[in-house]
């Protein structure tokens, strides 16, 4: 039995007479960090003795680069005091022991691609950059798994796997690396068919806050012994430990790949087509929605090799036998035309597939390229709603972006790999504007004073 303290007991007529609520984070005590100059200087001496001076940096530009990026800005005062580059799990363990004993906060860093401020050192402390731990340690073709270090990029991993005929499906933003992908439980355009990061991690080696080294399980996939520590760590965002090694599942490279784009007169028509494809259980590889603003900013940025029709569009990807792909494309085109599709194109040529899917991956970089001043801020946020509510949510998002006087768009993964449980659409509003135009507190604060239960999802509505 696990005992918890400071529970509140309240009456709730819908759930029964007694409901137990655990203590709110806001009511817990403040972390007692020691960020005094004396303590940090003493820690730096110990860390240099451990790692060597070449692996310990206090350079202001390096510190700032590990906390603030063009897509996730942070103030210079929110930078780590030191950036460390360990080479082994044992070194990470010793670093954590030093920081634990001295009460110094730690942030992990691998690819630095997060949009959500995960790198921001709000409490200062130390950043551990895993760039020296970027090896693929083993490829087991017959077991369909690989062993990698945290700074291996998913694109680099797939390049290594290609000669073996293997493929690692999770595909977040370009430049993302395995350690951060595990910490953030990333998704990607392949999630519709292949699931998200949590579905592709078998086990990992993790260093806890006190320096303890934990291996969550062994390589065999089938195991019912003990706690599922792997699932606990995936998505913990660095709060429970730092990943120093991982065993990942892989699969065969999809055959006969095709990619297509369908443009629609309205967002609602595009969403209705997606609903048709999802409810029919069409086993396509990927199903993405980009609004007209997304395609417009791609055209303006010049980052794509072609110009796109600026209409709400579905981006689709197919694979399988020739007959299966032919049937999938035929069904998708029929569904699109039934909802007033303006254009439908599809290709099996690798160069054209790369052009189509490259455009999908270029939305965020295109917005960043549109910045006209260093103080302009790039903002993003994720939301998940039942797909039946998606068109209304996107229309509402466009309205509040325009009312705020910002440039913005919405895009995202339809189904997000969770169709079989609840057909959801996760979408990302992207915005850019001058910092002077962005109010403080943030523009979009959804206050949970009015809520609506939609299946397994809870939608928070804005307080009037």
CSV table of C-alpha atoms in Angstrom, one decimal:
chain,number,residue,atom,x,y,z
A,1,UNK,CA,0.0,0.0,0.0
A,2,UNK,CA,1.2,3.5,-0.9
A,3,UNK,CA,0.4,6.1,1.7
A,4,UNK,CA,-0.2,9.7,0.6
A,5,UNK,CA,-0.6,12.8,2.8
A,6,UNK,CA,-2.8,15.9,2.9
A,7,UNK,CA,-5.7,14.5,0.9
A,8,UNK,CA,-8.9,16.5,0.8
A,9,UNK,CA,-12.3,14.8,1.0
A,10,UNK,CA,-15.2,16.5,-0.8
A,11,UNK,CA,-18.7,15.6,-1.6
A,12,UNK,CA,-19.4,15.0,-5.3
A,13,UNK,CA,-22.9,13.9,-6.2
A,14,UNK,CA,-22.0,12.7,-9.6
A,15,UNK,CA,-19.2,10.3,-8.4
A,16,UNK,CA,-20.5,9.4,-5.0
A,17,UNK,CA,-20.5,10.9,-1.6
A,18,UNK,CA,-16.7,10.7,-1.0
A,19,UNK,CA,-14.0,11.8,-3.5
A,20,UNK,CA,-10.4,11.9,-2.6
A,21,UNK,CA,-8.2,14.6,-4.1
A,22,UNK,CA,-4.4,14.5,-3.7
A,23,UNK,CA,-2.5,17.7,-2.8
A,24,UNK,CA,-2.3,20.3,-5.5
A,25,UNK,CA,1.2,21.1,-6.7
A,26,UNK,CA,0.5,24.7,-5.9
A,27,UNK,CA,0.1,23.7,-2.2
A,28,UNK,CA,3.3,21.8,-1.9
A,29,UNK,CA,6.4,23.3,-0.4
A,30,UNK,CA,8.9,25.3,-2.5
A,31,UNK,CA,12.0,23.4,-3.7
A,32,UNK,CA,15.0,24.4,-1.6
A,33,UNK,CA,17.7,24.8,-4.2
A,34,UNK,CA,21.1,26.3,-3.4
A,35,UNK,CA,22.1,28.5,-6.3
A,36,UNK,CA,24.6,30.6,-4.4
A,37,UNK,CA,27.8,31.6,-6.2
A,38,UNK,CA,29.8,29.7,-3.6
A,39,UNK,CA,27.9,26.5,-4.1
A,40,UNK,CA,28.0,26.7,-7.9
A,41,UNK,CA,31.7,27.4,-8.0
A,42,UNK,CA,32.4,24.5,-5.7
A,43,UNK,CA,30.2,22.2,-7.8
A,44,UNK,CA,32.1,23.4,-10.9
A,45,UNK,CA,35.4,22.4,-9.4
A,46,UNK,CA,34.1,18.9,-8.7
A,47,UNK,CA,32.6,18.6,-12.2
A,48,UNK,CA,35.8,19.7,-13.9
A,49,UNK,CA,37.7,17.1,-11.9
A,50,UNK,CA,35.2,14.5,-12.9
A,51,UNK,CA,34.7,15.3,-16.7
A,52,UNK,CA,37.7,17.5,-17.6
A,53,UNK,CA,37.5,21.2,-18.4
A,54,UNK,CA,36.6,20.4,-22.1
A,55,UNK,CA,33.3,19.0,-20.9
A,56,UNK,CA,32.3,21.8,-18.6
A,57,UNK,CA,31.3,25.2,-20.0
A,58,UNK,CA,30.2,28.5,-18.4
A,59,UNK,CA,30.4,30.5,-21.7
A,60,UNK,CA,27.3,32.8,-21.7
A,61,UNK,CA,26.6,32.2,-25.4
A,62,UNK,CA,26.7,28.4,-24.9
A,63,UNK,CA,24.5,28.6,-21.8
A,64,UNK,CA,22.0,30.8,-23.6
A,65,UNK,CA,21.9,28.5,-26.6
A,66,UNK,CA,21.0,25.6,-24.4
A,67,UNK,CA,18.0,27.5,-22.9
A,68,UNK,CA,16.6,29.7,-25.7
A,69,UNK,CA,16.0,28.9,-29.4
A,70,UNK,CA,14.3,30.8,-32.2
A,71,UNK,CA,11.2,28.6,-31.7
A,72,UNK,CA,11.2,28.6,-27.9
A,73,UNK,CA,12.6,31.8,-26.5
A,74,UNK,CA,13.8,32.3,-23.0
A,75,UNK,CA,15.3,35.3,-21.1
A,76,UNK,CA,19.1,35.3,-20.5
A,77,UNK,CA,18.4,35.1,-16.8
A,78,UNK,CA,16.7,31.7,-17.5
A,79,UNK,CA,19.9,30.1,-18.6
A,80,UNK,CA,21.9,27.3,-16.8
A,81,UNK,CA,25.0,28.3,-14.9
A,82,UNK,CA,27.0,25.4,-16.5
A,83,UNK,CA,26.6,23.2,-19.6
A,84,UNK,CA,28.1,19.7,-19.2
A,85,UNK,CA,28.8,17.1,-21.9
A,86,UNK,CA,29.3,13.7,-20.3
A,87,UNK,CA,30.4,10.6,-22.3
A,88,UNK,CA,29.0,7.7,-20.3
A,89,UNK,CA,26.1,6.7,-18.0
A,90,UNK,CA,28.6,6.5,-15.1
A,91,UNK,CA,29.5,10.1,-15.6
A,92,UNK,CA,25.9,11.2,-15.7
A,93,UNK,CA,25.4,9.3,-12.4
A,94,UNK,CA,28.3,11.1,-10.8
A,95,UNK,CA,27.0,14.4,-12.0
A,96,UNK,CA,23.6,13.8,-10.5
A,97,UNK,CA,25.2,12.7,-7.2
A,98,UNK,CA,27.1,16.0,-7.0
A,99,UNK,CA,24.0,18.1,-8.0
A,100,UNK,CA,21.8,16.2,-5.5
A,101,UNK,CA,24.1,16.6,-2.6
A,102,UNK,CA,24.4,20.3,-3.4
A,103,UNK,CA,20.7,20.8,-4.2
A,104,UNK,CA,21.4,22.1,-7.8
A,105,UNK,CA,18.6,21.6,-10.4
A,106,UNK,CA,19.4,19.8,-13.6
A,107,UNK,CA,17.9,20.0,-17.1
A,108,UNK,CA,18.7,17.4,-19.9
A,109,UNK,CA,19.4,18.5,-23.5
A,110,UNK,CA,19.5,16.3,-26.6
A,111,UNK,CA,18.1,17.8,-29.8
A,112,UNK,CA,16.8,21.1,-28.5
A,113,UNK,CA,13.8,21.1,-30.9
A,114,UNK,CA,11.0,21.4,-28.3
A,115,UNK,CA,8.5,24.2,-29.0
A,116,UNK,CA,7.1,24.1,-25.4
A,117,UNK,CA,9.9,25.8,-23.4
A,118,UNK,CA,11.1,22.5,-22.0
A,119,UNK,CA,14.7,23.7,-22.2
A,120,UNK,CA,14.1,26.9,-20.3
A,121,UNK,CA,16.2,26.9,-17.1
A,122,UNK,CA,13.6,28.7,-14.9
A,123,UNK,CA,15.6,27.8,-11.8
A,124,UNK,CA,19.1,28.1,-13.3
A,125,UNK,CA,21.3,25.2,-12.3
A,126,UNK,CA,23.0,22.9,-14.7
A,127,UNK,CA,22.3,21.6,-18.2
A,128,UNK,CA,23.5,18.2,-19.3
A,129,UNK,CA,24.0,18.1,-23.1
A,130,UNK,CA,24.2,14.5,-24.3
A,131,UNK,CA,26.0,15.3,-27.6
A,132,UNK,CA,28.9,13.0,-26.7
A,133,UNK,CA,26.4,10.1,-26.3
A,134,UNK,CA,25.2,9.8,-29.9
A,135,UNK,CA,26.0,6.2,-30.8
A,136,UNK,CA,23.9,3.4,-32.1
A,137,UNK,CA,25.2,0.6,-29.9
A,138,UNK,CA,23.6,-2.4,-31.6
A,139,UNK,CA,21.2,-3.3,-34.4
A,140,UNK,CA,19.4,-6.7,-33.9
A,141,UNK,CA,17.7,-7.3,-37.3
A,142,UNK,CA,16.1,-10.6,-36.3
A,143,UNK,CA,14.8,-9.3,-33.0
A,144,UNK,CA,13.6,-6.0,-34.7
A,145,UNK,CA,15.2,-3.8,-32.1
A,146,UNK,CA,18.1,-1.4,-31.7
A,147,UNK,CA,20.1,-0.1,-28.7
A,148,UNK,CA,20.9,3.6,-28.9
A,149,UNK,CA,22.3,6.5,-26.8
A,150,UNK,CA,20.1,9.6,-26.2
A,151,UNK,CA,21.7,12.0,-28.7
A,152,UNK,CA,21.0,9.7,-31.7
A,153,UNK,CA,18.6,11.6,-34.1
A,154,UNK,CA,15.6,9.7,-35.5
A,155,UNK,CA,16.6,10.7,-39.0
A,156,UNK,CA,20.2,9.5,-38.5
A,157,UNK,CA,18.8,6.3,-37.0
A,158,UNK,CA,16.6,5.6,-40.0
A,159,UNK,CA,19.6,6.3,-42.3
A,160,UNK,CA,21.5,3.6,-40.5
A,161,UNK,CA,18.6,1.2,-40.6
A,162,UNK,CA,17.8,1.6,-44.3
A,163,UNK,CA,20.5,-0.8,-45.5
A,164,UNK,CA,19.1,-3.4,-43.2
A,165,UNK,CA,15.6,-2.9,-44.6
A,166,UNK,CA,14.4,-1.5,-41.2
A,167,UNK,CA,12.6,1.6,-40.1
A,168,UNK,CA,11.9,3.5,-36.9
A,169,UNK,CA,8.5,5.1,-37.2
A,170,UNK,CA,8.2,8.1,-34.8
A,171,UNK,CA,9.0,11.2,-36.8
A,172,UNK,CA,8.6,14.5,-34.8
A,173,UNK,CA,10.3,17.7,-36.0
A,174,UNK,CA,13.6,17.5,-37.9
A,175,UNK,CA,16.6,17.4,-35.6
A,176,UNK,CA,14.8,15.7,-32.7
A,177,UNK,CA,16.8,13.1,-30.8
A,178,UNK,CA,15.9,9.9,-28.9
A,179,UNK,CA,16.4,11.2,-25.4
A,180,UNK,CA,14.1,14.2,-25.9
A,181,UNK,CA,11.6,12.1,-27.9
A,182,UNK,CA,11.3,9.7,-24.9
A,183,UNK,CA,11.1,12.4,-22.4
A,184,UNK,CA,8.4,14.3,-24.3
A,185,UNK,CA,6.6,11.1,-25.5
A,186,UNK,CA,6.7,12.5,-29.0
A,187,UNK,CA,4.2,11.9,-31.8
A,188,UNK,CA,4.7,12.6,-35.5
A,189,UNK,CA,3.0,12.2,-38.9
A,190,UNK,CA,3.4,8.4,-38.7
A,191,UNK,CA,1.4,8.1,-35.5
A,192,UNK,CA,-1.9,7.5,-37.4
A,193,UNK,CA,-0.8,4.0,-38.3
A,194,UNK,CA,2.3,3.3,-36.2
A,195,UNK,CA,1.5,4.9,-32.9
A,196,UNK,CA,3.6,7.3,-30.8
A,197,UNK,CA,6.9,7.1,-29.1
A,198,UNK,CA,5.5,5.1,-26.1
A,199,UNK,CA,4.7,2.3,-28.5
A,200,UNK,CA,8.3,1.9,-29.7
A,201,UNK,CA,10.4,1.9,-26.5
A,202,UNK,CA,11.1,-1.5,-25.0
A,203,UNK,CA,13.4,-0.5,-22.2
A,204,UNK,CA,15.9,2.2,-21.1
A,205,UNK,CA,18.7,3.0,-18.7
A,206,UNK,CA,17.8,6.0,-16.6
A,207,UNK,CA,19.8,8.0,-14.1
A,208,UNK,CA,17.6,9.2,-11.2
A,209,UNK,CA,18.0,12.5,-9.3
A,210,UNK,CA,20.2,11.0,-6.7
A,211,UNK,CA,22.5,9.4,-9.2
A,212,UNK,CA,21.0,5.9,-9.0
A,213,UNK,CA,21.2,3.9,-12.3
A,214,UNK,CA,18.0,2.0,-13.2
A,215,UNK,CA,17.4,-0.3,-16.1
A,216,UNK,CA,13.7,-0.5,-16.6
A,217,UNK,CA,13.6,-4.0,-18.1
A,218,UNK,CA,15.6,-6.3,-20.4
A,219,UNK,CA,15.4,-6.6,-24.2
A,220,UNK,CA,12.8,-9.3,-24.6
A,221,UNK,CA,9.5,-7.6,-25.4
A,222,UNK,CA,7.2,-9.9,-23.6
A,223,UNK,CA,7.4,-9.4,-19.8
A,224,UNK,CA,4.8,-9.2,-17.1
A,225,UNK,CA,7.2,-9.1,-14.2
A,226,UNK,CA,7.2,-6.1,-11.9
A,227,UNK,CA,6.3,-2.5,-12.4
A,228,UNK,CA,6.1,-1.1,-16.0
A,229,UNK,CA,8.9,1.5,-15.3
A,230,UNK,CA,9.4,2.0,-19.0
A,231,UNK,CA,6.0,3.5,-19.5
A,232,UNK,CA,6.4,5.5,-16.4
A,233,UNK,CA,9.5,7.2,-17.8
A,234,UNK,CA,8.2,7.8,-21.3
A,235,UNK,CA,6.7,11.3,-21.2
A,236,UNK,CA,8.0,12.2,-17.8
A,237,UNK,CA,9.8,15.3,-19.4
A,238,UNK,CA,13.0,14.8,-17.4
A,239,UNK,CA,11.3,15.1,-14.0
A,240,UNK,CA,11.9,11.5,-13.0
A,241,UNK,CA,15.3,10.8,-14.5
A,242,UNK,CA,17.6,11.2,-17.5
A,243,UNK,CA,17.7,8.6,-20.2
A,244,UNK,CA,21.2,7.5,-21.1
A,245,UNK,CA,20.4,4.4,-23.2
A,246,UNK,CA,17.3,2.9,-24.8
A,247,UNK,CA,16.2,-0.3,-26.5
A,248,UNK,CA,13.8,0.7,-29.4
A,249,UNK,CA,11.6,-1.4,-31.5
A,250,UNK,CA,11.9,-1.2,-35.3
A,251,UNK,CA,9.9,-2.6,-38.2
A,252,UNK,CA,10.3,-3.2,-41.9
A,253,UNK,CA,10.5,-0.3,-44.3
A,254,UNK,CA,7.0,0.2,-45.8
A,255,UNK,CA,6.8,-1.0,-49.4
A,256,UNK,CA,5.4,0.8,-52.4
A,257,UNK,CA,5.0,4.2,-50.7
A,258,UNK,CA,2.8,6.9,-52.1
A,259,UNK,CA,1.9,10.4,-50.9
A,260,UNK,CA,-1.0,12.6,-51.8
A,261,UNK,CA,-2.6,15.9,-51.2
A,262,UNK,CA,-6.3,16.8,-51.3
A,263,UNK,CA,-7.4,20.5,-51.2
A,264,UNK,CA,-10.9,21.5,-50.0
A,265,UNK,CA,-13.0,24.7,-50.1
A,266,UNK,CA,-13.5,24.6,-46.3
A,267,UNK,CA,-11.9,23.1,-43.2
A,268,UNK,CA,-15.2,21.3,-42.4
A,269,UNK,CA,-15.1,19.5,-45.8
A,270,UNK,CA,-11.5,18.4,-45.1
A,271,UNK,CA,-12.5,17.2,-41.6
A,272,UNK,CA,-15.5,15.3,-42.9
A,273,UNK,CA,-13.3,13.5,-45.4
A,274,UNK,CA,-11.0,12.5,-42.6
A,275,UNK,CA,-13.9,11.2,-40.5
A,276,UNK,CA,-15.0,9.1,-43.5
A,277,UNK,CA,-11.6,7.6,-43.9
A,278,UNK,CA,-11.1,6.9,-40.2
A,279,UNK,CA,-14.6,5.4,-39.6
A,280,UNK,CA,-14.0,3.1,-42.6
A,281,UNK,CA,-10.8,1.9,-41.0
A,282,UNK,CA,-8.7,2.6,-44.0
A,283,UNK,CA,-5.1,1.5,-43.1
A,284,UNK,CA,-3.2,4.4,-44.6
A,285,UNK,CA,0.1,5.4,-43.1
A,286,UNK,CA,-0.5,9.0,-42.3
A,287,UNK,CA,-3.3,11.5,-42.4
A,288,UNK,CA,-2.5,15.2,-41.7
A,289,UNK,CA,-4.5,18.4,-41.9
A,290,UNK,CA,-3.0,21.8,-42.8
A,291,UNK,CA,-5.2,24.9,-43.0
A,292,UNK,CA,-4.9,27.5,-45.7
A,293,UNK,CA,-2.8,29.7,-43.5
A,294,UNK,CA,-0.2,27.0,-43.1
A,295,UNK,CA,0.1,26.5,-46.8
A,296,UNK,CA,0.2,30.3,-47.3
A,297,UNK,CA,3.1,30.8,-45.0
A,298,UNK,CA,5.0,27.9,-46.7
A,299,UNK,CA,4.5,29.6,-50.0
A,300,UNK,CA,5.7,33.0,-48.6
A,301,UNK,CA,8.8,31.5,-46.9
A,302,UNK,CA,10.1,29.8,-50.1
A,303,UNK,CA,11.2,26.8,-48.1
A,304,UNK,CA,9.2,24.4,-50.3
A,305,UNK,CA,10.3,23.6,-53.8
A,306,UNK,CA,6.8,24.2,-55.2
A,307,UNK,CA,3.8,26.4,-54.5
A,308,UNK,CA,0.8,25.0,-52.8
A,309,UNK,CA,-2.9,25.6,-53.3
A,310,UNK,CA,-3.8,27.8,-50.3
A,311,UNK,CA,-6.8,25.8,-49.2
A,312,UNK,CA,-7.5,23.5,-46.2
A,313,UNK,CA,-5.7,20.3,-47.2
A,314,UNK,CA,-5.3,16.7,-46.2
A,315,UNK,CA,-1.8,15.2,-46.6
A,316,UNK,CA,-2.0,11.4,-47.0
A,317,UNK,CA,0.6,8.7,-47.2
A,318,UNK,CA,0.0,5.1,-48.3
A,319,UNK,CA,2.0,1.9,-48.4
A,320,UNK,CA,1.5,-1.9,-48.9
A,321,UNK,CA,1.1,-4.2,-51.9
A,322,UNK,CA,0.4,-2.5,-55.2
A,323,UNK,CA,-3.2,-3.6,-55.1
A,324,UNK,CA,-3.7,-2.5,-51.5
A,325,UNK,CA,-2.2,1.0,-52.3
A,326,UNK,CA,-4.3,1.3,-55.4
A,327,UNK,CA,-7.5,0.5,-53.4
A,328,UNK,CA,-6.5,2.9,-50.6
A,329,UNK,CA,-5.9,5.8,-53.0
A,330,UNK,CA,-9.2,5.1,-54.8
A,331,UNK,CA,-11.2,5.1,-51.6
A,332,UNK,CA,-9.5,8.2,-50.3
A,333,UNK,CA,-10.1,10.1,-53.6
A,334,UNK,CA,-13.8,9.0,-53.6
A,335,UNK,CA,-14.2,10.3,-50.1
A,336,UNK,CA,-12.5,13.5,-50.9
A,337,UNK,CA,-14.6,14.1,-54.0
A,338,UNK,CA,-17.8,13.4,-52.1
A,339,UNK,CA,-16.9,16.3,-49.9
A,340,UNK,CA,-16.2,18.8,-52.6
A,341,UNK,CA,-12.5,18.3,-53.0
A,342,UNK,CA,-11.0,20.9,-55.4
A,343,UNK,CA,-7.9,18.9,-56.3
A,344,UNK,CA,-6.5,15.5,-55.5
A,345,UNK,CA,-3.0,14.4,-56.5
A,346,UNK,CA,-0.9,11.4,-55.6
A,347,UNK,CA,2.5,10.1,-56.5
A,348,UNK,CA,4.8,7.1,-55.9
A,349,UNK,CA,7.9,9.0,-57.1
A,350,UNK,CA,10.4,9.4,-54.2
A,351,UNK,CA,11.2,13.0,-55.2
A,352,UNK,CA,7.5,13.9,-55.2
A,353,UNK,CA,6.9,12.1,-51.9
A,354,UNK,CA,9.7,14.1,-50.4
A,355,UNK,CA,8.3,17.3,-51.7
A,356,UNK,CA,4.8,16.6,-50.4
A,357,UNK,CA,5.9,15.4,-46.9
A,358,UNK,CA,8.7,18.0,-46.8
A,359,UNK,CA,6.1,20.7,-47.0
A,360,UNK,CA,4.2,19.2,-44.0
A,361,UNK,CA,7.5,19.3,-42.0
A,362,UNK,CA,8.2,22.9,-43.1
A,363,UNK,CA,5.3,24.7,-41.5
A,364,UNK,CA,7.0,25.6,-38.2
A,365,UNK,CA,10.3,26.6,-39.9
A,366,UNK,CA,8.3,28.7,-42.4
A,367,UNK,CA,6.7,30.6,-39.6
A,368,UNK,CA,10.1,31.2,-38.0
A,369,UNK,CA,11.4,32.5,-41.3
A,370,UNK,CA,8.6,35.0,-41.4
A,371,UNK,CA,9.9,36.8,-38.3
A,372,UNK,CA,10.8,40.4,-39.1
A,373,UNK,CA,12.5,41.4,-35.9
A,374,UNK,CA,14.5,39.5,-33.2
A,375,UNK,CA,11.9,40.3,-30.6
A,376,UNK,CA,9.1,38.6,-32.6
A,377,UNK,CA,7.9,35.6,-30.7
A,378,UNK,CA,7.0,32.2,-32.2
A,379,UNK,CA,4.2,30.5,-30.1
A,380,UNK,CA,2.8,27.0,-30.4
A,381,UNK,CA,0.3,25.0,-28.3
A,382,UNK,CA,-1.2,21.5,-28.6
A,383,UNK,CA,-4.8,20.6,-28.2
A,384,UNK,CA,-6.8,17.3,-28.5
A,385,UNK,CA,-10.5,17.1,-29.1
A,386,UNK,CA,-12.9,14.5,-30.5
A,387,UNK,CA,-12.7,14.7,-34.2
A,388,UNK,CA,-16.4,15.6,-34.5
A,389,UNK,CA,-15.5,18.9,-32.7
A,390,UNK,CA,-12.4,19.6,-34.7
A,391,UNK,CA,-13.8,21.9,-37.4
A,392,UNK,CA,-15.5,24.1,-34.7
A,393,UNK,CA,-12.3,24.2,-32.6
A,394,UNK,CA,-10.2,25.2,-35.6
A,395,UNK,CA,-12.6,28.0,-36.6
A,396,UNK,CA,-12.6,29.3,-33.0
A,397,UNK,CA,-8.8,29.2,-33.0
A,398,UNK,CA,-8.6,31.2,-36.2
A,399,UNK,CA,-11.0,33.7,-34.8
A,400,UNK,CA,-9.0,34.4,-31.6
A,401,UNK,CA,-5.7,34.5,-33.5
A,402,UNK,CA,-7.1,37.1,-35.9
A,403,UNK,CA,-8.7,39.1,-33.1
A,404,UNK,CA,-5.3,39.2,-31.4
A,405,UNK,CA,-3.7,40.7,-34.5
A,406,UNK,CA,-1.3,37.8,-35.0
A,407,UNK,CA,-0.3,35.7,-37.9
A,408,UNK,CA,-1.2,32.1,-37.2
A,409,UNK,CA,-2.4,28.7,-38.4
A,410,UNK,CA,-3.5,25.3,-37.3
A,411,UNK,CA,-2.2,21.9,-38.4
A,412,UNK,CA,-1.9,18.4,-36.9
A,413,UNK,CA,-2.2,14.7,-36.8
A,414,UNK,CA,-5.7,13.3,-37.4
A,415,UNK,CA,-6.2,10.2,-35.1
A,416,UNK,CA,-2.7,10.6,-33.6
A,417,UNK,CA,-2.4,6.9,-33.4
A,418,UNK,CA,-5.3,6.6,-30.9
A,419,UNK,CA,-8.2,6.0,-33.3
A,420,UNK,CA,-9.0,2.6,-32.0
A,421,UNK,CA,-9.7,4.1,-28.5
A,422,UNK,CA,-11.2,7.4,-29.3
A,423,UNK,CA,-11.1,9.2,-32.7
A,424,UNK,CA,-9.2,12.3,-31.7
A,425,UNK,CA,-7.5,15.0,-33.6
A,426,UNK,CA,-4.5,16.7,-32.0
A,427,UNK,CA,-3.7,20.0,-33.6
A,428,UNK,CA,-1.2,22.7,-33.1
A,429,UNK,CA,-2.0,26.4,-33.4
A,430,UNK,CA,1.2,28.2,-34.5
A,431,UNK,CA,1.4,32.0,-34.1
A,432,UNK,CA,4.0,34.7,-34.6
A,433,UNK,CA,3.9,38.4,-33.6
A,434,UNK,CA,5.8,41.2,-32.0
A,435,UNK,CA,6.4,40.7,-28.3
A,436,UNK,CA,4.7,44.1,-27.8
A,437,UNK,CA,1.5,42.7,-29.3
A,438,UNK,CA,1.4,39.7,-27.0
A,439,UNK,CA,-0.3,40.5,-23.7
A,440,UNK,CA,0.8,39.3,-20.3
A,441,UNK,CA,-0.6,37.1,-18.9
A,442,UNK,CA,-0.9,35.0,-22.1
A,443,UNK,CA,-3.7,35.6,-24.6
A,444,UNK,CA,-5.2,32.2,-24.4
A,445,UNK,CA,-6.0,31.2,-20.9
A,446,UNK,CA,-8.7,28.5,-20.8
A,447,UNK,CA,-10.2,28.6,-17.4
A,448,UNK,CA,-11.8,25.4,-16.3
A,449,UNK,CA,-15.0,27.1,-15.0
A,450,UNK,CA,-17.1,25.7,-17.8
A,451,UNK,CA,-16.3,22.1,-18.9
A,452,UNK,CA,-18.0,19.7,-21.3
A,453,UNK,CA,-17.3,16.0,-21.3
A,454,UNK,CA,-16.9,14.6,-24.8
A,455,UNK,CA,-16.5,10.9,-24.7
A,456,UNK,CA,-13.2,10.2,-23.0
A,457,UNK,CA,-12.0,13.8,-23.5
A,458,UNK,CA,-12.7,16.9,-21.4
A,459,UNK,CA,-13.0,20.2,-23.3
A,460,UNK,CA,-12.3,23.3,-21.3
A,461,UNK,CA,-14.3,26.3,-22.6
A,462,UNK,CA,-13.1,29.9,-22.2
A,463,UNK,CA,-14.7,31.7,-19.4
A,464,UNK,CA,-16.8,34.6,-20.7
